[in-house]
mmCIF file of C-alpha atoms and ligand atoms in Angstrom:
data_model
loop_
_atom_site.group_PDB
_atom_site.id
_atom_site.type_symbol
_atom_site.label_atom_id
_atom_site.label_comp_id
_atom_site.label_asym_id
_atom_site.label_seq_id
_atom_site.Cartn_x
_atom_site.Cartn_y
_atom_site.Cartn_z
ATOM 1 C CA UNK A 1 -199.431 -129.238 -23.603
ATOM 2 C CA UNK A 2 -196.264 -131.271 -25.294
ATOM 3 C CA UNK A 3 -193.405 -130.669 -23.661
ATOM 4 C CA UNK A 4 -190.161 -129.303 -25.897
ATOM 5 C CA UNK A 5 -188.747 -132.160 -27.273
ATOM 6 C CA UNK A 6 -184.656 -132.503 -27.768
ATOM 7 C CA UNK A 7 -185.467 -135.036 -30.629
ATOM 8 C CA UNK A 8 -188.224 -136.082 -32.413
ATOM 9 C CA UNK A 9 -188.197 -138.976 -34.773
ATOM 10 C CA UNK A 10 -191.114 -139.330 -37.629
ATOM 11 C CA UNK A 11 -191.136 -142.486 -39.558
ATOM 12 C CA UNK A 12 -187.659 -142.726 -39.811
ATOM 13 C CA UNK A 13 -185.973 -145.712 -42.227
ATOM 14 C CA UNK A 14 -182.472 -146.345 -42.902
ATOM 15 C CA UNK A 15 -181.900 -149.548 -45.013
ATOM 16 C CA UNK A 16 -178.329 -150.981 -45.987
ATOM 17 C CA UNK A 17 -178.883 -152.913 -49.282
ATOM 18 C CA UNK A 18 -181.468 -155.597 -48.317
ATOM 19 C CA UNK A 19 -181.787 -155.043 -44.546
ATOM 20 C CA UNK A 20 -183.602 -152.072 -42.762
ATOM 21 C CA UNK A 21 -182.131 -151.273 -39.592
ATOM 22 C CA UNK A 22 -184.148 -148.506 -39.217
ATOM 23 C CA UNK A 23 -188.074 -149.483 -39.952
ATOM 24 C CA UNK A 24 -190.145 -146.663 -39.648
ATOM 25 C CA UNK A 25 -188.833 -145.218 -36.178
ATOM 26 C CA UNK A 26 -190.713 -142.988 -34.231
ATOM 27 C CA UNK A 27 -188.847 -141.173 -31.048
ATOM 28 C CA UNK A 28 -189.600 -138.189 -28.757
ATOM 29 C CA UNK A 29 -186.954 -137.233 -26.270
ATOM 30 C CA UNK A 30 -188.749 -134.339 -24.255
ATOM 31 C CA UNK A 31 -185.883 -131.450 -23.110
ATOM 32 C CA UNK A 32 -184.384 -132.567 -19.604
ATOM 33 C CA UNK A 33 -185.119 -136.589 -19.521
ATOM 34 C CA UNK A 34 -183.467 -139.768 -20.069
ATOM 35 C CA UNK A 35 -184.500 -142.078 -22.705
ATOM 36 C CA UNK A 36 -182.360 -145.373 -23.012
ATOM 37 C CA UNK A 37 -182.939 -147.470 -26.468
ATOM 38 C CA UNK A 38 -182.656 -151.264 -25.549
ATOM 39 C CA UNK A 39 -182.793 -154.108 -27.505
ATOM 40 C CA UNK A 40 -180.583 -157.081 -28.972
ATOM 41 C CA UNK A 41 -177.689 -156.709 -31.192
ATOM 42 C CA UNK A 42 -178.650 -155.868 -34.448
ATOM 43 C CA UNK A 43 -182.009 -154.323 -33.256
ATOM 44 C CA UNK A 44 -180.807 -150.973 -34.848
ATOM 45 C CA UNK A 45 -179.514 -148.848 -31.884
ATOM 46 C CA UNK A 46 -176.387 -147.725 -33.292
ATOM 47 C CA UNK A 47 -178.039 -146.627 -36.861
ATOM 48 C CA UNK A 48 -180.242 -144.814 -34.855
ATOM 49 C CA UNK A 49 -177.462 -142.952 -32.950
ATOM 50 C CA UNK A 50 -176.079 -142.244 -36.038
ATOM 51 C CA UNK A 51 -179.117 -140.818 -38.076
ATOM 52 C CA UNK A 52 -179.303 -138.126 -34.966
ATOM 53 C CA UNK A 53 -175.767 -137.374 -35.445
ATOM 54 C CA UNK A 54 -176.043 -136.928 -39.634
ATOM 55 C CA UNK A 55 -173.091 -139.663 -39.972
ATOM 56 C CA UNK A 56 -175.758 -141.461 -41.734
ATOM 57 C CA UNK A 57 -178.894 -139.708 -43.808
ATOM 58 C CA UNK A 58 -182.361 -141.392 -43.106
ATOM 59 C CA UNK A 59 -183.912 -142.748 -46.570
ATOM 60 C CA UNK A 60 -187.090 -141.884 -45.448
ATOM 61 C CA UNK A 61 -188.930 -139.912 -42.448
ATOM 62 C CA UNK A 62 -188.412 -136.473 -40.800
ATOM 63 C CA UNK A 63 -185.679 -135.889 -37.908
ATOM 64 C CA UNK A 64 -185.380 -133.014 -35.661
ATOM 65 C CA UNK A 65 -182.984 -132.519 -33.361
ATOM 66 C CA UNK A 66 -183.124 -129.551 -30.447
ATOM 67 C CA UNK A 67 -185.536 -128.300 -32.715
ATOM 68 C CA UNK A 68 -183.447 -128.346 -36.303
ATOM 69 C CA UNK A 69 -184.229 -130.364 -39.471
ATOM 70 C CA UNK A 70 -181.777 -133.202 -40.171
ATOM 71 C CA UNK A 71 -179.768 -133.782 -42.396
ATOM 72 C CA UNK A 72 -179.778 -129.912 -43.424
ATOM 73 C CA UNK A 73 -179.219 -128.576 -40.432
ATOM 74 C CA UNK A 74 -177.201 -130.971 -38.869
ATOM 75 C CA UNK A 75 -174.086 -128.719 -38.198
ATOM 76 C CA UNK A 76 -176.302 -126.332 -36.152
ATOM 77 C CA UNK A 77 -177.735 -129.366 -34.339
ATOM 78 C CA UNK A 78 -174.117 -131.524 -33.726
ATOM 79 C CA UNK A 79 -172.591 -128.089 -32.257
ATOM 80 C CA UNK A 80 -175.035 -127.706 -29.105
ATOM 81 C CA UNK A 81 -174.578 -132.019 -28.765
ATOM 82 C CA UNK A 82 -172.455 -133.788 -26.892
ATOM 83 C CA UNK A 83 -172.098 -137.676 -28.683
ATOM 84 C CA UNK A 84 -169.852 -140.662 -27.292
ATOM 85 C CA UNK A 85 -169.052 -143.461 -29.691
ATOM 86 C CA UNK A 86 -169.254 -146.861 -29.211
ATOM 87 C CA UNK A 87 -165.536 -147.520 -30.180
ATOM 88 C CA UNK A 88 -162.951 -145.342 -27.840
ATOM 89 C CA UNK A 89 -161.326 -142.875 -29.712
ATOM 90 C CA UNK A 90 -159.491 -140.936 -28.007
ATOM 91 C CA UNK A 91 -156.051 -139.536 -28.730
ATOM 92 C CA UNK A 92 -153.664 -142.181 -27.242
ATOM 93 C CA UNK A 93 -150.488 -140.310 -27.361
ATOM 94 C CA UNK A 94 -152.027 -136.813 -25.796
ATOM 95 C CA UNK A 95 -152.737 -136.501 -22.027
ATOM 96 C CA UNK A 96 -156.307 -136.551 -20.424
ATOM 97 C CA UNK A 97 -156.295 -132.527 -20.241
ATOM 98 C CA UNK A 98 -154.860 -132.309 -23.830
ATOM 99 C CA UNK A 99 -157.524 -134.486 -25.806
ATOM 100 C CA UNK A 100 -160.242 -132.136 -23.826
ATOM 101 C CA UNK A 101 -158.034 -129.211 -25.056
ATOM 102 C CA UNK A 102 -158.463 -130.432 -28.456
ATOM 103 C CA UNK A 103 -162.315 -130.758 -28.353
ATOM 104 C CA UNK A 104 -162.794 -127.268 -26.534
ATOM 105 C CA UNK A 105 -161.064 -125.821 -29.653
ATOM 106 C CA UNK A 106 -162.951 -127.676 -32.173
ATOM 107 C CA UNK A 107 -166.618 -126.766 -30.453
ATOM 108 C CA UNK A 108 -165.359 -123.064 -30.689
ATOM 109 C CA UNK A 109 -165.350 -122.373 -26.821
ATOM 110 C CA UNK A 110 -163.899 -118.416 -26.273
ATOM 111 C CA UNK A 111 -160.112 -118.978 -25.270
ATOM 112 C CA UNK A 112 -161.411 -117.468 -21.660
ATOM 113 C CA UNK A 113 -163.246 -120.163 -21.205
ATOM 114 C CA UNK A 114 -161.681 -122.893 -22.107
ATOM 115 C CA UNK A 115 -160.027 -123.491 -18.995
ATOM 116 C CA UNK A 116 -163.172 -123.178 -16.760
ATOM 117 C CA UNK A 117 -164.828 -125.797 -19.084
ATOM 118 C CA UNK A 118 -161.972 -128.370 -19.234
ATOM 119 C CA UNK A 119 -162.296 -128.080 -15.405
ATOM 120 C CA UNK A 120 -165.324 -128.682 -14.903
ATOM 121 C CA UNK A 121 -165.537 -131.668 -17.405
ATOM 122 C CA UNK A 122 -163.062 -133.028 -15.429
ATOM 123 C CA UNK A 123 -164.605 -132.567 -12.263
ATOM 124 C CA UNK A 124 -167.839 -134.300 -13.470
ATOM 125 C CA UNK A 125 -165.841 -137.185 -14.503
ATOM 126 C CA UNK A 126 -163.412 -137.233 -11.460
ATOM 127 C CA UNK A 127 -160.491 -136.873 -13.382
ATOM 128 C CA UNK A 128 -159.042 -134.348 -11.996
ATOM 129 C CA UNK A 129 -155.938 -136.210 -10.387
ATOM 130 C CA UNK A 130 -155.315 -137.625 -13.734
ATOM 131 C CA UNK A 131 -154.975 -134.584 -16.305
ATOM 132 C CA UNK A 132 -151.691 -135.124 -16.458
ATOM 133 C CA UNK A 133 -151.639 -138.793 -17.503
ATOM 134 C CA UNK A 134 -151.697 -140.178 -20.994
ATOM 135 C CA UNK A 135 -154.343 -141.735 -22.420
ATOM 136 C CA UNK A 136 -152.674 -145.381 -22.864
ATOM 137 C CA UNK A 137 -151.624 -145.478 -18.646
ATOM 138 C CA UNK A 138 -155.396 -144.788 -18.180
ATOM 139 C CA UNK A 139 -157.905 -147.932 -17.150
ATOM 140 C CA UNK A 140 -160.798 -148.630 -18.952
ATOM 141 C CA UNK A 141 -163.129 -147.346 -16.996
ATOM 142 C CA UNK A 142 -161.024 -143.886 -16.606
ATOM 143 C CA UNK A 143 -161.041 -143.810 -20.823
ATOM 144 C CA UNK A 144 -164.418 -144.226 -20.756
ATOM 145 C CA UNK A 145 -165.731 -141.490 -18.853
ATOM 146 C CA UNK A 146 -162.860 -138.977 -20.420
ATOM 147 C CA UNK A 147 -165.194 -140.292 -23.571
ATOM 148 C CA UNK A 148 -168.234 -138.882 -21.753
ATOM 149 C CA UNK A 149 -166.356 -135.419 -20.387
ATOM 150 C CA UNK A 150 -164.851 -134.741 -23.609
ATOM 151 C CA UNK A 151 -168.085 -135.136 -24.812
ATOM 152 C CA UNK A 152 -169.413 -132.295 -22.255
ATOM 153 C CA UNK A 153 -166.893 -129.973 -22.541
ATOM 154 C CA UNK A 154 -168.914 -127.479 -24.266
ATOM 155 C CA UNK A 155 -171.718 -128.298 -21.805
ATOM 156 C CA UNK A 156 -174.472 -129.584 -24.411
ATOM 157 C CA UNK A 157 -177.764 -129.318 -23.796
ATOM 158 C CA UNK A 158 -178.070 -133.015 -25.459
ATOM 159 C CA UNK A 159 -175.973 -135.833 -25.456
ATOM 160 C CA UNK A 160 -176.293 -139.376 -27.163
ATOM 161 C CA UNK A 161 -174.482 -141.607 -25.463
ATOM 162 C CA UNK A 162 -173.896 -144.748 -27.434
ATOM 163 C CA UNK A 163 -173.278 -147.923 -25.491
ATOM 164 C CA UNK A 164 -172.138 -146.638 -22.714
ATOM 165 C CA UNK A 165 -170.215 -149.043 -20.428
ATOM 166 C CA UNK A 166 -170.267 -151.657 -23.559
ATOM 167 C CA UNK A 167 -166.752 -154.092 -22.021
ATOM 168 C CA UNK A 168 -166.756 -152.497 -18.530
ATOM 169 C CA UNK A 169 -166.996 -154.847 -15.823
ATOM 170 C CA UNK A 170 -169.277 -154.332 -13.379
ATOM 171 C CA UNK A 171 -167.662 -151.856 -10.510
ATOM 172 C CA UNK A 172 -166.723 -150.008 -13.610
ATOM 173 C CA UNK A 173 -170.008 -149.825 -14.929
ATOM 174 C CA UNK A 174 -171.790 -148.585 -11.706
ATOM 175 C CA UNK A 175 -168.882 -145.356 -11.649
ATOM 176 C CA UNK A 176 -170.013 -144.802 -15.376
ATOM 177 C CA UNK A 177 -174.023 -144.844 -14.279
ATOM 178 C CA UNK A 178 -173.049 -142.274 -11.323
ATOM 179 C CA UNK A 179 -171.254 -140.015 -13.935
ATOM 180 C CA UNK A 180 -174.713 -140.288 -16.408
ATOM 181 C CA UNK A 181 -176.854 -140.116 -13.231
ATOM 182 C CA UNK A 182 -175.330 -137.030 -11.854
ATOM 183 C CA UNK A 183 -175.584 -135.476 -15.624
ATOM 184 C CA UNK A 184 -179.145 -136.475 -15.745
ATOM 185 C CA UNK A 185 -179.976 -134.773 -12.047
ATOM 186 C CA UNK A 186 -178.278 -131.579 -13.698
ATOM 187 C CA UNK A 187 -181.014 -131.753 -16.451
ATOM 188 C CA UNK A 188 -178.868 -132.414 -19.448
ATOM 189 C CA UNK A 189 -181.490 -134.658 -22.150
ATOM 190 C CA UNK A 190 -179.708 -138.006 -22.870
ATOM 191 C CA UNK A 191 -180.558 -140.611 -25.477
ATOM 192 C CA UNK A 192 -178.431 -143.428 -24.378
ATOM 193 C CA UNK A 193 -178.381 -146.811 -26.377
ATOM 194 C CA UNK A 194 -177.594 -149.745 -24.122
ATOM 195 C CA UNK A 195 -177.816 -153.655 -24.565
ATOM 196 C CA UNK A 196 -177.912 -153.766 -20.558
ATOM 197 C CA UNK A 197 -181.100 -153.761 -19.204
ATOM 198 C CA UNK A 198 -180.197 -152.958 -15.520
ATOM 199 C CA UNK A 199 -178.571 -149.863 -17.213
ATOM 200 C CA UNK A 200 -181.501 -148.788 -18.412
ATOM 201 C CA UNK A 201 -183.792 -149.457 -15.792
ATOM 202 C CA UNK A 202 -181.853 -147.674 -13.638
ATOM 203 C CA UNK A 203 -181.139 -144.752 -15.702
ATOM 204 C CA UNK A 204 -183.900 -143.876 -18.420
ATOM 205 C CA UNK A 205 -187.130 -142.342 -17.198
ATOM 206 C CA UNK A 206 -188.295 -143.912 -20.784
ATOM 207 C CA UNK A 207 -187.134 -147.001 -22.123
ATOM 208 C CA UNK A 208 -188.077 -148.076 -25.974
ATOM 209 C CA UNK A 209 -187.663 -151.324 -26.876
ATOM 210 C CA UNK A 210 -186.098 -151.887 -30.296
ATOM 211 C CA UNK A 211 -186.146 -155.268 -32.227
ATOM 212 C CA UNK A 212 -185.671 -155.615 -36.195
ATOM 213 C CA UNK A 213 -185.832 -151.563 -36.439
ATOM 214 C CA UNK A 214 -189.081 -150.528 -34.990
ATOM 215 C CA UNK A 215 -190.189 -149.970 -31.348
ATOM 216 C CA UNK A 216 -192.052 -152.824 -30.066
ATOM 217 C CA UNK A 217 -192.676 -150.769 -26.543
ATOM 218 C CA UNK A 218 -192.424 -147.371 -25.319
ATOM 219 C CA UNK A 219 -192.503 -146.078 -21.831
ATOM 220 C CA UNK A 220 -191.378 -145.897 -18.202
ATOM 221 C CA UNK A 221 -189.324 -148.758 -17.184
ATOM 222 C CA UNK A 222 -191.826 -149.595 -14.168
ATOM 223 C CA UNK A 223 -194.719 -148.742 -16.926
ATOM 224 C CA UNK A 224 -193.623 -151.301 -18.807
ATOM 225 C CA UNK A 225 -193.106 -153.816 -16.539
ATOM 226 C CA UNK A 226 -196.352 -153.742 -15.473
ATOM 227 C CA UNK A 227 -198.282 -153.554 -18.501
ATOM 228 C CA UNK A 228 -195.571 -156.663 -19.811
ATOM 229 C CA UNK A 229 -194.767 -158.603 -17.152
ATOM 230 C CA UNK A 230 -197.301 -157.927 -13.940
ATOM 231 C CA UNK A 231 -196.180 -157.671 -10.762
ATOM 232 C CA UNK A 232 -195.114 -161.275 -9.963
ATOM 233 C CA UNK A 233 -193.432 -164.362 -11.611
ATOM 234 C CA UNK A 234 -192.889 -167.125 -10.446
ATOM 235 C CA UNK A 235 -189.920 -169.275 -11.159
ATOM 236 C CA UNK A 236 -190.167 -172.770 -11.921
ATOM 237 C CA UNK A 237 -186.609 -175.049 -11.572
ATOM 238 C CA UNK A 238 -186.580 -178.189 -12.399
ATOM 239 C CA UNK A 239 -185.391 -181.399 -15.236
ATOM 240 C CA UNK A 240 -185.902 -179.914 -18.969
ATOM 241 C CA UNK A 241 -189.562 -182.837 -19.223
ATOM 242 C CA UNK A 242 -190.699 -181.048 -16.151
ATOM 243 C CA UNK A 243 -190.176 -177.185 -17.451
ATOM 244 C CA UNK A 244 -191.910 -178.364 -20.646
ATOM 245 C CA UNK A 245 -195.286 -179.889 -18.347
ATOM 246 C CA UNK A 246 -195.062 -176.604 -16.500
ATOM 247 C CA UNK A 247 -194.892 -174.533 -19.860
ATOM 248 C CA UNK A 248 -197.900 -176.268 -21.239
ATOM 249 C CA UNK A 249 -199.838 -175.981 -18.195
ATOM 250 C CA UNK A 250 -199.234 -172.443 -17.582
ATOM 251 C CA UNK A 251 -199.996 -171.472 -21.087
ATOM 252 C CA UNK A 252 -203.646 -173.291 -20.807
ATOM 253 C CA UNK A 253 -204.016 -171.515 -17.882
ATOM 254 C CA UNK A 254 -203.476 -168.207 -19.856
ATOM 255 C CA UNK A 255 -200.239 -167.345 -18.711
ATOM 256 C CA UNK A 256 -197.721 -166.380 -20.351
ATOM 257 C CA UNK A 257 -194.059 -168.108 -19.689
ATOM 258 C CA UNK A 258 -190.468 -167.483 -20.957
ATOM 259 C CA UNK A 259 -187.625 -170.027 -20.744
ATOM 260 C CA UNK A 260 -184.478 -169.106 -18.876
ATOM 261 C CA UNK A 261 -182.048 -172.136 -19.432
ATOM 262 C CA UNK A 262 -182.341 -173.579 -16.268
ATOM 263 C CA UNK A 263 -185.816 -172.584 -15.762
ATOM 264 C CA UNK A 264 -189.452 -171.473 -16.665
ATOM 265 C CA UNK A 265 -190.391 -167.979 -15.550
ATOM 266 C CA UNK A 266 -194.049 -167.394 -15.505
ATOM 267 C CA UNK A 267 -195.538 -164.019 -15.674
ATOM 268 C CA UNK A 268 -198.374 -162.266 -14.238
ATOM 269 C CA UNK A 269 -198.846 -164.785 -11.514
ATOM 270 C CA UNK A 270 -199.597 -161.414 -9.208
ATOM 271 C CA UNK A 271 -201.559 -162.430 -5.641
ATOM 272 C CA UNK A 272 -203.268 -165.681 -5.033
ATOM 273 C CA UNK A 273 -204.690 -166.304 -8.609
ATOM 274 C CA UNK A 274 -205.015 -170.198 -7.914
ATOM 275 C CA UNK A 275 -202.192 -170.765 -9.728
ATOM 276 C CA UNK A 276 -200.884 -173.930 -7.971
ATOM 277 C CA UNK A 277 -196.976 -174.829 -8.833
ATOM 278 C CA UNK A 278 -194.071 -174.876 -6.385
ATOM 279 C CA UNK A 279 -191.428 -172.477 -6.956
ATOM 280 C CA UNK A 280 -190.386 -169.171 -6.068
ATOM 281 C CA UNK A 281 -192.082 -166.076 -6.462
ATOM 282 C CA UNK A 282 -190.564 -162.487 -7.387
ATOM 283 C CA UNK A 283 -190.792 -159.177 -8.838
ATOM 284 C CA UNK A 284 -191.585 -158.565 -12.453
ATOM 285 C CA UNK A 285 -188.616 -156.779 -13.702
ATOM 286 C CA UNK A 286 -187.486 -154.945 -16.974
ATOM 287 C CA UNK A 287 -185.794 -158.007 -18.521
ATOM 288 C CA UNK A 288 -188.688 -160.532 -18.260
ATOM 289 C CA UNK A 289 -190.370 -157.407 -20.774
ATOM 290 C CA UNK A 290 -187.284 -157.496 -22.543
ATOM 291 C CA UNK A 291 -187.301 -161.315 -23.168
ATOM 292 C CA UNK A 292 -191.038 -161.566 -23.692
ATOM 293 C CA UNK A 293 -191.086 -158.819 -26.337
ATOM 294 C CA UNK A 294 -187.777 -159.276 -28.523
ATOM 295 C CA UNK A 295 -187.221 -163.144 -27.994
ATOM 296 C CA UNK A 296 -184.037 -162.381 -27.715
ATOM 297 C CA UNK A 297 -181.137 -163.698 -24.903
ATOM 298 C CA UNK A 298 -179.365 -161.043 -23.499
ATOM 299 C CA UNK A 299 -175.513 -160.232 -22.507
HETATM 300 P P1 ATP B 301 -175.384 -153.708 -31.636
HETATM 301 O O1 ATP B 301 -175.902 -153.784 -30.241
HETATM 302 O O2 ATP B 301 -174.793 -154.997 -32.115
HETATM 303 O O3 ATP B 301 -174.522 -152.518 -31.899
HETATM 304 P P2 ATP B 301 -177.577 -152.315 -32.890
HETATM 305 O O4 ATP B 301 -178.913 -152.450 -32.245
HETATM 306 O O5 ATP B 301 -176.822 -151.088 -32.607
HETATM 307 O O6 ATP B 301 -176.698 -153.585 -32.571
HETATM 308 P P3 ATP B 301 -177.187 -151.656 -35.649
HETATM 309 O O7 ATP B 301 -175.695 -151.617 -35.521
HETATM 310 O O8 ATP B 301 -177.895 -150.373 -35.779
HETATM 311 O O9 ATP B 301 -177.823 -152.479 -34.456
HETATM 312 O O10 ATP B 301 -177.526 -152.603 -36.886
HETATM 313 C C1 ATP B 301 -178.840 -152.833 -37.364
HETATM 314 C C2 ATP B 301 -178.759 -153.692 -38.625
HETATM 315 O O11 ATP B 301 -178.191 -152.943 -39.694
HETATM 316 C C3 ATP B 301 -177.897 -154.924 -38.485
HETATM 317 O O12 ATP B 301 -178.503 -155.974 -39.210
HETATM 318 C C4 ATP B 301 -176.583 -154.516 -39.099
HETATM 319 O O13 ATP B 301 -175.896 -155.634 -39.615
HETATM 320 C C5 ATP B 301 -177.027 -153.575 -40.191
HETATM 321 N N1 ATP B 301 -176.025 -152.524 -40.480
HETATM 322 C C6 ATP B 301 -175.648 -151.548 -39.631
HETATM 323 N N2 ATP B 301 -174.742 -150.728 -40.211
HETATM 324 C C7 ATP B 301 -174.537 -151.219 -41.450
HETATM 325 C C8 ATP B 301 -173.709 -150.830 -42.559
HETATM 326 N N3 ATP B 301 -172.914 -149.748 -42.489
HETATM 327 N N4 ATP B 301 -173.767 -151.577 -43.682
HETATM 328 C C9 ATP B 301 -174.573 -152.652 -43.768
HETATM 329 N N5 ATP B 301 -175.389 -153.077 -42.762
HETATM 330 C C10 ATP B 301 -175.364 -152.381 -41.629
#
């Protein structure tokens, strides 16, 4: 039986003039998992984000989200979701506690419960210590994950979180990816768009692979590596004539390479083939995928 989705996509296109950012999209996000969009910048992530949220109207294609029609039902839908923009903005001049004040008013949560809610979004984002601070004495990190609990302050049963940890550094990141983690464990649905690919490895019990609008893979991140990338690759160093010989040979051979500045990483060289070349063997991992199917260098 299909499991309930949170969103479903159908042949979804938004164009801008001459470009299509969204090419004929399709998307399930079944209730209580993690889906992470990935892919290069320009791939389309962010119009995608913003089709589910009705801040932009799909030219063609159907869109339902927690089981309403978009864009006609999109105020039904946006009330029971819980979105984080890419761009922080938050109310500078207000305190932590105030600008989740302000969003537990304008989702309609019952005066008695406003305070139990604000609590607990600041609990989930461990804020609590700083309710009383303004926004501008808070770190990056700290103003990014009062993004996320102001986004779960009416506890939504979906949220789209759009680059995520886009700027943090890395410590940063890794508190951000416990905060979505935790959320995830609780069995909120996420659709998280990410340029990161250790983000969404770790994170995303589905990954799809966006380039030039359209999916070019769907699936579990280990899935994917897999059926992409094999088990092993093997990593060839050396002067830029040498990578070139090894690239040639390892394409006769069937294999398939991928260039990584300094080096040639060949894939799918999983137990002893006979594939005879020194260098250094290891796991297959999400990126190699990543490179192989959008071409693309990554942040
Ligand atoms: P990034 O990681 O850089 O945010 P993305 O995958 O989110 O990239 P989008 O922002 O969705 O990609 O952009 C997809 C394409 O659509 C790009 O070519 C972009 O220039 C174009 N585009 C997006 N929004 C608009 C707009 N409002 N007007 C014109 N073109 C746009």
């Amino acid at each position: 039986m299909e499991r309930e989705l949170a969103i479903r996509l159908r042949g979804a296109v938004k164009r801008y003039g001459p470009i299509t950012a969204v090419d004929g999209l399709d998307l399930d996000v079944p209730i209580g998992t993690c889906v992470g969009l990935l892919g290069p910048n320009g791939a389309g992530k962010s119009t995608t984000m913003r089709l589910l949220t009705a801040q932009s109207i799909a030219d063609e294609g159907e869109i339902e989200v927690l089981g309403l029609r978009l864009p006609g039902e999109s105020k039904m839908a946006r009330a029971q979701c819980g979105v984080t923009p890419q761009l922080d903005n938050l109310d500078t001049t207000l305190t932590v506690q105030q600008n989740l004040l302000v969003f537990a008013h304008l989702y309609r949560i019952p005066r008695g419960e406003r305070r139990a809610a604000i609590e607990r979004a600041l609990e989930m984002a461990k804020l609590v210590d700083r309710r009383d601070s303004r926004v501008d004495k808070l770190s990056g990190g700290m103003r990014r994950r009062l993004l996320i609990a102001r986004a779960l302050v009416h506890r939504p049963r979906l949220v789209l979180l759009d680059e995520p940890t886009v700027g943090l550094d890395p410590q940063v990141r890794q508190e951000l990816w416990a905060l979505i983690d935790a959320l995830r464990s609780e069995g909120t649905t996420i659709l998280m768009s990410t340029h990161y690919i250790e983000e969404a490895q770790r994170l995303a019990d589905t990954v799809m692979i966006m380039s030039h609008g359209k999916a070019v893979a769907t699936g579990a991140p280990s899935e994917l590596v897999r059926e992409h990338a094999g088990r092993q690759v093997l990593e060839v160093y050396g002067p830029p004539a040498r990578l070139a010989e090894v690239e040639a040979e390892a394409g006769s051979a069937g294999l398939r390479t991928r260039r990584t500045g300094t080096s040639i990483s060949i894939l799918g060289v999983d137990g002893a083939n006979g594939y005879e070349i020194d260098g250094e063997r290891r796991p297959a991992n999400l990126e190699d995928v990543f490179v192989l199917l959008t071409g693309e260098e990554i942040a």
